[in-house]
PDB file of C-alpha atoms in Angstrom:
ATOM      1  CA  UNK V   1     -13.100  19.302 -15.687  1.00  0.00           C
ATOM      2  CA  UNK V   2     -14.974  17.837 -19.076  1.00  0.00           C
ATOM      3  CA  UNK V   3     -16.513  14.848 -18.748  1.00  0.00           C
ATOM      4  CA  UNK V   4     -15.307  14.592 -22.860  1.00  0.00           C
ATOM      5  CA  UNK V   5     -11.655  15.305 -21.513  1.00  0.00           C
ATOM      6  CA  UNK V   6     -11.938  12.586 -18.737  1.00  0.00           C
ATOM      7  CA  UNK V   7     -13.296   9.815 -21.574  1.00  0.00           C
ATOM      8  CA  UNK V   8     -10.566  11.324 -24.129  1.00  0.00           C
ATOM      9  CA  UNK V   9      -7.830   9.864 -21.559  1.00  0.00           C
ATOM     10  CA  UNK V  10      -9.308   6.927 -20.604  1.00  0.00           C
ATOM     11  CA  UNK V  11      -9.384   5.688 -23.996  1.00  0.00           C
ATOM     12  CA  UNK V  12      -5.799   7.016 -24.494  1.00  0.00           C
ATOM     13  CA  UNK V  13      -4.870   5.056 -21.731  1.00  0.00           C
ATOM     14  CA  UNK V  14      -6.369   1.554 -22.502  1.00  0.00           C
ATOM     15  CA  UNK V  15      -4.840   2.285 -26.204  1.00  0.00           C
ATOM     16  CA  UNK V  16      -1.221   2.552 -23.824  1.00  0.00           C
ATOM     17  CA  UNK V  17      -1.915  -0.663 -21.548  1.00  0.00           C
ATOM     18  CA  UNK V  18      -2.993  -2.398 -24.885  1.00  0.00           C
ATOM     19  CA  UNK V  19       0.294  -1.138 -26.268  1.00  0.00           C
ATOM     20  CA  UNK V  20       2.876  -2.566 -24.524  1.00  0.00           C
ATOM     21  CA  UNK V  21       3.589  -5.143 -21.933  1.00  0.00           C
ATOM     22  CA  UNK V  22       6.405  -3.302 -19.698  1.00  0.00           C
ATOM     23  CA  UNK V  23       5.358  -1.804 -16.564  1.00  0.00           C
ATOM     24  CA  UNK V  24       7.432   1.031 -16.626  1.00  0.00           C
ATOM     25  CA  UNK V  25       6.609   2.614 -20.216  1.00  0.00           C
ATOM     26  CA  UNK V  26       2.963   1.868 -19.197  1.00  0.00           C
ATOM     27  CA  UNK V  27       2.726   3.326 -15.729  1.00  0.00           C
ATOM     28  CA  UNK V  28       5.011   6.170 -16.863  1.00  0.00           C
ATOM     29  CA  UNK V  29       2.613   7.317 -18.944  1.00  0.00           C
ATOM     30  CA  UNK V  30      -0.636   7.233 -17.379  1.00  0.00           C
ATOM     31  CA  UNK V  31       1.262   9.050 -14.839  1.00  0.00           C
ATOM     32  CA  UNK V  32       1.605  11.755 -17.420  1.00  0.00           C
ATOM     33  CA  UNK V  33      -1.840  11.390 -18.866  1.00  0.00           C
ATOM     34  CA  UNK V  34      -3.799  11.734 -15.203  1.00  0.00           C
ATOM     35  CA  UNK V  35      -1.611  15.049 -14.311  1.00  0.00           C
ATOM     36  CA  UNK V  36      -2.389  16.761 -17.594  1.00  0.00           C
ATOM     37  CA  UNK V  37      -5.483  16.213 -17.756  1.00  0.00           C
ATOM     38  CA  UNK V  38      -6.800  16.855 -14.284  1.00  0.00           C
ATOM     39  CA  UNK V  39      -4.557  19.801 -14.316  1.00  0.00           C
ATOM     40  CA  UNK V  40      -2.993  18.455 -11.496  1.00  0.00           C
ATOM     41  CA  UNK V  41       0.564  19.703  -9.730  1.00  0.00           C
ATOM     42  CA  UNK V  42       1.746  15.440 -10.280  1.00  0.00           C
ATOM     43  CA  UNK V  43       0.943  11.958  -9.954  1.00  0.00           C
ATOM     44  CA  UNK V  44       2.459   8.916  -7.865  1.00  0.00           C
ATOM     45  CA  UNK V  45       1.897   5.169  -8.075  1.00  0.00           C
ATOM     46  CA  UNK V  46       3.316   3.447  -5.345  1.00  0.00           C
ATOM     47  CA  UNK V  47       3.043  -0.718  -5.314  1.00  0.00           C
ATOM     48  CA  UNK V  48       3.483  -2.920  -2.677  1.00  0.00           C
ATOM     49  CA  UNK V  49       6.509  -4.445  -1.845  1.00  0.00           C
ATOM     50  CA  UNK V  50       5.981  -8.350  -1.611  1.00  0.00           C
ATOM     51  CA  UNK V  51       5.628  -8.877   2.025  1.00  0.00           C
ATOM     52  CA  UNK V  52       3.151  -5.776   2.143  1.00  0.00           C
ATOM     53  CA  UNK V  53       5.138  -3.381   4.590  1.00  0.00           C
ATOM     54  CA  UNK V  54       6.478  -0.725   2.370  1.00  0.00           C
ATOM     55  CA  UNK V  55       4.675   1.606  -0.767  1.00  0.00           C
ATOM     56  CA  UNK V  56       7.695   1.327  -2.993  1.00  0.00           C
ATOM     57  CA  UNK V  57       7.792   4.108  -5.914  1.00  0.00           C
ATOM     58  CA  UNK V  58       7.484   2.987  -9.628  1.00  0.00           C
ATOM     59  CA  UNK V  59       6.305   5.931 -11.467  1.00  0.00           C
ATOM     60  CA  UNK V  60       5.762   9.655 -11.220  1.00  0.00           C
ATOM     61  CA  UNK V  61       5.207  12.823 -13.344  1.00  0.00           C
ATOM     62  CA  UNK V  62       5.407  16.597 -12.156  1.00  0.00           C
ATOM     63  CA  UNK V  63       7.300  15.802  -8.877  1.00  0.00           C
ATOM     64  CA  UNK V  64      10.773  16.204  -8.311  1.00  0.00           C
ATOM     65  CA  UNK V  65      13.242  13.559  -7.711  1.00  0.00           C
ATOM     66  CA  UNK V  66      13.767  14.521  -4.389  1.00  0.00           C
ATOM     67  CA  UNK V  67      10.255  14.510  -3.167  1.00  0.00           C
ATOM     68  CA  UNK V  68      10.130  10.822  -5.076  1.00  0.00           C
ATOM     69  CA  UNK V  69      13.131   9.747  -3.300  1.00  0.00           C
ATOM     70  CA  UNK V  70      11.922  11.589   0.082  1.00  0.00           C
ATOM     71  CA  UNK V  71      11.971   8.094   1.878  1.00  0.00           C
ATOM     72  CA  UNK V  72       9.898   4.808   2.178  1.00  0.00           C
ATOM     73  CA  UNK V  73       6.016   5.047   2.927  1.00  0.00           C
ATOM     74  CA  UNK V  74       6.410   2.616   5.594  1.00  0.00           C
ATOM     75  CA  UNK V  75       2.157   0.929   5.655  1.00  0.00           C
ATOM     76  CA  UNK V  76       2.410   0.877   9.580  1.00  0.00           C
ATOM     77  CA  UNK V  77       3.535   4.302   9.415  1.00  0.00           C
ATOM     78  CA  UNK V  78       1.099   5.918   7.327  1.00  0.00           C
ATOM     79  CA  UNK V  79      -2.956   5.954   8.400  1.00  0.00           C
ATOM     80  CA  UNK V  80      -3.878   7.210   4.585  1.00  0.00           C
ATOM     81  CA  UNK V  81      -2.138   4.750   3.252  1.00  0.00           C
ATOM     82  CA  UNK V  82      -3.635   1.988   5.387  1.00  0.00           C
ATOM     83  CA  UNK V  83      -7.227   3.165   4.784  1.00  0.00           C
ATOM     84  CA  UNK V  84      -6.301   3.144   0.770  1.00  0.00           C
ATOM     85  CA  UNK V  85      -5.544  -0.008   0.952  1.00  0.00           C
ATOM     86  CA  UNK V  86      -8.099  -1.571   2.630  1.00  0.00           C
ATOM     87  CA  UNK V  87     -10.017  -0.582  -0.646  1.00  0.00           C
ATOM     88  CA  UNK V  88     -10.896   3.442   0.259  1.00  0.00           C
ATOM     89  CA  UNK V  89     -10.436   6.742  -2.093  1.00  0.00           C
ATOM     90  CA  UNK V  90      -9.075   9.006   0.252  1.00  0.00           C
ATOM     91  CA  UNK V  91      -9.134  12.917  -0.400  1.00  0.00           C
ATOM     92  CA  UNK V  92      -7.259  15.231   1.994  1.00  0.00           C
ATOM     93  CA  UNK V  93      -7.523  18.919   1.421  1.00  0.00           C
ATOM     94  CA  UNK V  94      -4.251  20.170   3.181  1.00  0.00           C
ATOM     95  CA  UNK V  95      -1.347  17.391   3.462  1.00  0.00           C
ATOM     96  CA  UNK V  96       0.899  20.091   5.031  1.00  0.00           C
ATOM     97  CA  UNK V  97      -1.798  19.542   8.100  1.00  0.00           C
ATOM     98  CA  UNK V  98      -3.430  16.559   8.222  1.00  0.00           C
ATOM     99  CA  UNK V  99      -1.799  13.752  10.382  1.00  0.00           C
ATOM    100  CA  UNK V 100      -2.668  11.017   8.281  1.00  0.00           C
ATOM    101  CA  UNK V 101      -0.025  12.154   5.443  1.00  0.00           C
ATOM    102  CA  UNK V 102       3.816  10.560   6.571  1.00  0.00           C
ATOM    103  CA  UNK V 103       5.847  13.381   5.193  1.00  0.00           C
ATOM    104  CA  UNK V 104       4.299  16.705   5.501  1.00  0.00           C
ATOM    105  CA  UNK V 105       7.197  18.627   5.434  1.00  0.00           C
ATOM    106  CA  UNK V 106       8.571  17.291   2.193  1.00  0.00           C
ATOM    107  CA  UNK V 107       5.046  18.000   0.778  1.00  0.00           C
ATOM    108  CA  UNK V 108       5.320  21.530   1.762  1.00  0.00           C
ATOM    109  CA  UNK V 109       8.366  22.238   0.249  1.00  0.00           C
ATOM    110  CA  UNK V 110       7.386  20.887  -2.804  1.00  0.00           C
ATOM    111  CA  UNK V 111       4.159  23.042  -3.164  1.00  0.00           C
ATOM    112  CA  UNK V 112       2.079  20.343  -2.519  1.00  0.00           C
ATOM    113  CA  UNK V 113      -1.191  20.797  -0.688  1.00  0.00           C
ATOM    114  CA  UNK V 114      -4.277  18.955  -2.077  1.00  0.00           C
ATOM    115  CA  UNK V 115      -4.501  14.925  -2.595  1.00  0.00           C
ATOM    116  CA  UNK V 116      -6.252  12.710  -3.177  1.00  0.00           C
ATOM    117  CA  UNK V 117      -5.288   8.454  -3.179  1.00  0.00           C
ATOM    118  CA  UNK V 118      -7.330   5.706  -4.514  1.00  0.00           C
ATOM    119  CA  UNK V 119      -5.937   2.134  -4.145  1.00  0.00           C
ATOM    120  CA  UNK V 120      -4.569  -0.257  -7.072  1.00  0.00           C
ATOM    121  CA  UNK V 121      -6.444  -3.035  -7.724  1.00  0.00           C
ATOM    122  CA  UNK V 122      -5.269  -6.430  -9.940  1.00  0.00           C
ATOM    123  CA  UNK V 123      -6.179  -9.654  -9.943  1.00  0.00           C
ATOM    124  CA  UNK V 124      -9.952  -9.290  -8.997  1.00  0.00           C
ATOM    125  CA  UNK V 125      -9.888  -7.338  -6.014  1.00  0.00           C
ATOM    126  CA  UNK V 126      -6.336  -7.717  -4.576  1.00  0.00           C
ATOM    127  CA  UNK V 127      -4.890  -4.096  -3.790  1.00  0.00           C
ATOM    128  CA  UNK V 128      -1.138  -3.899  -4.775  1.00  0.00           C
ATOM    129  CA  UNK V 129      -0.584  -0.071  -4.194  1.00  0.00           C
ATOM    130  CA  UNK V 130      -2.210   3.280  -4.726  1.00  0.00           C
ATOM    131  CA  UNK V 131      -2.224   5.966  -7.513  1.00  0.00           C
ATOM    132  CA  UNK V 132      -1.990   9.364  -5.947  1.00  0.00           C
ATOM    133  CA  UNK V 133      -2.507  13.067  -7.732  1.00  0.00           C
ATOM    134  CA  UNK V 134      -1.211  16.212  -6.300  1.00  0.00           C
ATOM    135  CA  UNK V 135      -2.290  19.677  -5.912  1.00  0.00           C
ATOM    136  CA  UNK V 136      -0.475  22.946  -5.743  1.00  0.00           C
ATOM    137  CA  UNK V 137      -3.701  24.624  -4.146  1.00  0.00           C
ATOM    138  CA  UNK V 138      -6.523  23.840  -2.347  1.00  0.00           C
ATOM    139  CA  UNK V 139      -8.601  21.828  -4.173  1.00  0.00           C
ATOM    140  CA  UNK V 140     -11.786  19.670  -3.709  1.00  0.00           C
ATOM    141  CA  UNK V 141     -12.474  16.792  -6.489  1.00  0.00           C
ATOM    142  CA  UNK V 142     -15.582  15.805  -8.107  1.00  0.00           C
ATOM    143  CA  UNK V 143     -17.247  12.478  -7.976  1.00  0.00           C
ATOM    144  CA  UNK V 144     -16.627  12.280 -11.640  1.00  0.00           C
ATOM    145  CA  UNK V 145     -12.791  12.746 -10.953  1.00  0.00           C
ATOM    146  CA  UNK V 146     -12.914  10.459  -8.529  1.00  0.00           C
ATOM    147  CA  UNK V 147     -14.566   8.085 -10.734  1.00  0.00           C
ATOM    148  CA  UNK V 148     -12.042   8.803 -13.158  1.00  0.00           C
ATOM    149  CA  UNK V 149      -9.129   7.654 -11.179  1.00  0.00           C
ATOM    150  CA  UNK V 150     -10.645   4.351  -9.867  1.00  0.00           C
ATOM    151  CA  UNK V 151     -11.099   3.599 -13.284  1.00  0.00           C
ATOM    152  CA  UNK V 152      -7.225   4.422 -14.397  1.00  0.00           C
ATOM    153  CA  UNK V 153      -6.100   2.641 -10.947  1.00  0.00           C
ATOM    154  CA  UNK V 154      -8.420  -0.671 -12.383  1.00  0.00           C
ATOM    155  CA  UNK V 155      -5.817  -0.266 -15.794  1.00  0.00           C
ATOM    156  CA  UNK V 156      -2.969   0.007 -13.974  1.00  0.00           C
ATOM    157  CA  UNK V 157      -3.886  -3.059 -12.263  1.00  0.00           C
ATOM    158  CA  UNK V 158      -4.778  -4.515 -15.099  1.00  0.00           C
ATOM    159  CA  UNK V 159      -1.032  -3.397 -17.317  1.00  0.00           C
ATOM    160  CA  UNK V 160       0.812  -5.043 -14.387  1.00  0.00           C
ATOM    161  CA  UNK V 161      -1.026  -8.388 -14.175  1.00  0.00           C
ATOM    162  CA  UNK V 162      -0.443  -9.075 -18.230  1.00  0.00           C
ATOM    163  CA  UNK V 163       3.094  -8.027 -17.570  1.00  0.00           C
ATOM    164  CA  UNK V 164       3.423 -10.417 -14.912  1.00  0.00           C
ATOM    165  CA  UNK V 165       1.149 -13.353 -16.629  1.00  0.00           C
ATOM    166  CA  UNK V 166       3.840 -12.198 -19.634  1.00  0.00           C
ATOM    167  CA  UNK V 167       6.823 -12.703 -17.772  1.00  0.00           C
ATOM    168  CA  UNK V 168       5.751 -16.301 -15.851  1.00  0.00           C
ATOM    169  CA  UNK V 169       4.628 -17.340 -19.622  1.00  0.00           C
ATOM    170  CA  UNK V 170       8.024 -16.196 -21.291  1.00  0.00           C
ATOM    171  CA  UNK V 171      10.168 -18.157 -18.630  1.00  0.00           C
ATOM    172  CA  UNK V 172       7.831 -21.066 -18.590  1.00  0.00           C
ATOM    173  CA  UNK V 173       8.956 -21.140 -22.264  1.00  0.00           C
ATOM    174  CA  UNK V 174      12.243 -20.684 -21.954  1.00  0.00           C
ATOM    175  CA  UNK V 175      12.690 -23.537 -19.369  1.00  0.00           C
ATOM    176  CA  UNK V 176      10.647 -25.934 -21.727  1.00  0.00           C
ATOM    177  CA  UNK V 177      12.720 -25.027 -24.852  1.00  0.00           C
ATOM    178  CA  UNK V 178      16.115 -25.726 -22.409  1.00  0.00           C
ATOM    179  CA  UNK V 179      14.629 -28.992 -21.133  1.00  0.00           C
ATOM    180  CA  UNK V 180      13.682 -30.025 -24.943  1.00  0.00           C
ATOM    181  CA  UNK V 181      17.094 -29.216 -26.296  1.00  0.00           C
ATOM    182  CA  UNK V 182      18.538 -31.022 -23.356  1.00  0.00           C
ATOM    183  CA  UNK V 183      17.063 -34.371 -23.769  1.00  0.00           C
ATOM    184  CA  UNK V 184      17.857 -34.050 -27.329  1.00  0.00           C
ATOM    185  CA  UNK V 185      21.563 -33.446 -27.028  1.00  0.00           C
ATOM    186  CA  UNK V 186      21.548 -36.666 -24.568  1.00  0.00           C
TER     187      UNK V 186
END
């Protein structure tokens, strides 16, 4: 993979996370961007549900619905998934055979053999979930890649904490505009 193709989408990515402030439209496309350009079979962000237990999904490209919907990554269930987010990029070569991986079976029938999982980090160093990609074949990744995707988990992270500071602001603004108009209608 080009180094120039890797910086290409990066930059096309910030431009996205600059763009707009709704989580979906943003993680729906770097979703998009990462398999295309990596070449990869898809790509998975999963974030944390609030009391940490579950890898809930919220956006994926080049996987079908039924592999999305497959079932919950439960965190005390699923080894990869604990190491990833104790703050670890995690590559396995075969999911269809590694123990780690929660749902080998599903992966298999969706062609799925290759991965590799870096965590989601916001708010300085908190991890709130993990960007996977997908291959159809065996495939190892370079440190570049690698690189690559720690950098486009670190925008994720950084899309969904404006969308949240977004959201508390908007509300806060809301409730003050209600409380003005109600002590002037008194």
């Amino acid at each position: 993979m080009e180094s120039k193709e890797l910086y290409k989408t990066i930059y096309k990515i910030a431009k996205v996370v600059n763009s707009s402030l709704e989580p979906k439209v943003v993680l729906g496309q770097i979703v998009e961007q990462v398999t295309r350009t990596m070449g990869a079979r898809g790509c998975f962000i999963r974030l944390l549900n609030r009391n940490g237990t579950l890898l809930k999904p919220d956006a994926y490209y080049g996987l079908s619905e039924r592999y999305a919907q497959k079932g919950p990554v439960e965190v005390g269930k699923s080894k990869l998934d604990q190491e990833v987010l104790a703050g670890k990029a995690i590559y396995i070569e075969d999911v269809r055979n590694d123990g780690r991986f929660q749902y080998p079976q599903q992966a298999s029938e969706e062609g799925l053999v290759s991965l590799v999982v870096v965590p989601l980090i916001a708010h300085g160093n908190k991890v709130i979930g993990v960007l996977r990609v997908y291959s159809g074949e065996t495939r190892k990744f370079t440190e570049e890649e690698l690189e690559f995707l720690s950098c486009i988990a670190n925008l994720c992270g950084i899309a969904l904490e404006n969308a949240r500071m977004y959201t508390a602001l908007k509300r806060a603004s809301e409730l003050a505009n209600a409380y003005v108009y109600q002590v002037f209608e008194d």
